[in-house]
């Protein structure tokens, strides 16, 4: 873009001050932006997506998400025979752990379904998104939340605190299927104020208790 | 407007550099913005560009109608959307980040738009100096991450009238549930960003207690077209909820209105709450449901129900939006952070603040999610743009690196002439969103825009009329008990359940309930 703008300016033969705003669409136009995008797409490049609407509305421009690989693999088994399947940062310290079946929430349609049918009691949501809007109308109905991104200061962390929903942020988990019953160690201390600078995070553990299916 | 000379450039660059350092600190000490619902990074970048092209023109009109320092006085007396995060930080920072993008792309040189930069920062500085007049600091960062802009007369009314709570009682439950619902709704109504909510304080309330003031803005029909028909049973557009905590030290209230406390925020430590509203037409804070604890609890429960329903209604509406509509809405939410200045001045026009400029529209095809993420991360986190480098000998305030987020104005503009002084004042733009058709919800009822502007132009709060405007905390210290000071305090005490007409001579020990060591009524 810089090179294009420089070439266009040189071609004007005018002084910069007479071009920068007066002829700004000559330097870079909507057609130029489209051409930049098209050039990348023509070379076979596909963009990472952040919002699901991008992937759904422009599937030819974005990469489909690759099959996930487990991000947590070093969990052991405790004395009760439960296997550790993840770690995270506890938002609100509770007096007891929370146990329930997990449900992965990543799409508008799922939220719409929960809005219509209600959330099964005890559900622990697994959410990729540390924002506060995808699950806005239903967050209060979860028994717990495992968030795979963000920190305790993210929007979802703020809302978890306000709604008093047991929540672990910044989680790394092994593969979990819908219906797997997990126990969240929300009795763990929340990260210290400087934890994200020192890397001293991930002290709350997630245990696989069983599978409802 | 802009007077371009060595002094004005020195002041401009000083403020710009402070913003650069503070904004870098804010960015690296907070998390990345992300949402599976909204393409946030693309909309943020477009919003910065929209600010760059439109803000100088809009601010000049506002400043001519109501000078920035008067707007700061207005904002200091109440909680309006022109607050710490929106106006004191966001407005100048967004403008300057937009400028940074264009410099990076080679479409702007640092001397270009110099008159615009000087005007925007001059407006912002004058607003901030007046807004923060009570504590005397220009930013929360400069004040050690504190935000204490309210005068004593307002805080005394809060302290006397707030209702005491204990965990599990009806009002405690109602208040915590309403604050949660308001926070959730504000994130959604503002497209996943936090500019619909605001926190200030802490204020010392004695006996190991601290007050923080929690504000929520643009709750129903008003400027945002997507709120037409949403939450229309709510009679107010803004709510302020003062909350007193016991045994909690709020040690940080930054320029993004984020707070940190030791021990951390815990609803079990809430000792007292209240509820008020204010907008461009109110003379100070107006109590909402404050007659007694039961009425307040009932009002909070009603509002919570309305907003719970509104959250579902709005979410369903947004869930049908196209990607471009989501991007436009988010970009307009960000680039309109200063819109309530226009409401205060009575110069608000919908197309000014809720259109994406044609000069910005041309960049939309670049704004895929990946480029948005990487460009933003490079610009405000890594500071990796080549032009963000400085001399190899320099060490920036927080990073220690020879990198600055924001580029200064070269003083050579005073002698060289190959730069364009302004981006221009002709505004033309559009939006992919449905047009606004609803009314504006104000303290004067639900009215149309012409009526809103007409009322705003003719209104000056009594505490800012005549000599009252300059009767600050320092003056009060030497004149409490005088007829003039009593008059000033009685203005803030209008509508107070416990302090109506009491005047300026009160100390904490004189407030209702203080004798029993539990200052304030109903505790």
PDB file of N, CA and C in Angstrom, chain B residues 33 192 320 521:
ATOM      1  N   UNK B  33      -8.760  -7.545  22.721  1.00  0.00           N
ATOM      2  CA  UNK B  33     -10.205  -7.485  22.532  1.00  0.00           C
ATOM      3  C   UNK B  33     -10.587  -8.599  21.579  1.00  0.00           C
ATOM      4  N   UNK B 192     -19.681  -5.090  22.036  1.00  0.00           N
ATOM      5  CA  UNK B 192     -18.599  -5.782  22.731  1.00  0.00           C
ATOM      6  C   UNK B 192     -17.562  -4.830  23.309  1.00  0.00           C
ATOM      7  N   UNK B 320     -28.847 -11.336  13.531  1.00  0.00           N
ATOM      8  CA  UNK B 320     -29.242 -11.397  12.116  1.00  0.00           C
ATOM      9  C   UNK B 320     -28.402 -10.465  11.247  1.00  0.00           C
ATOM     10  N   UNK B 521     -28.498   7.398  56.065  1.00  0.00           N
ATOM     11  CA  UNK B 521     -29.773   6.904  56.561  1.00  0.00           C
ATOM     12  C   UNK B 521     -29.950   5.424  56.275  1.00  0.00           C
TER      13      UNK B 521
END
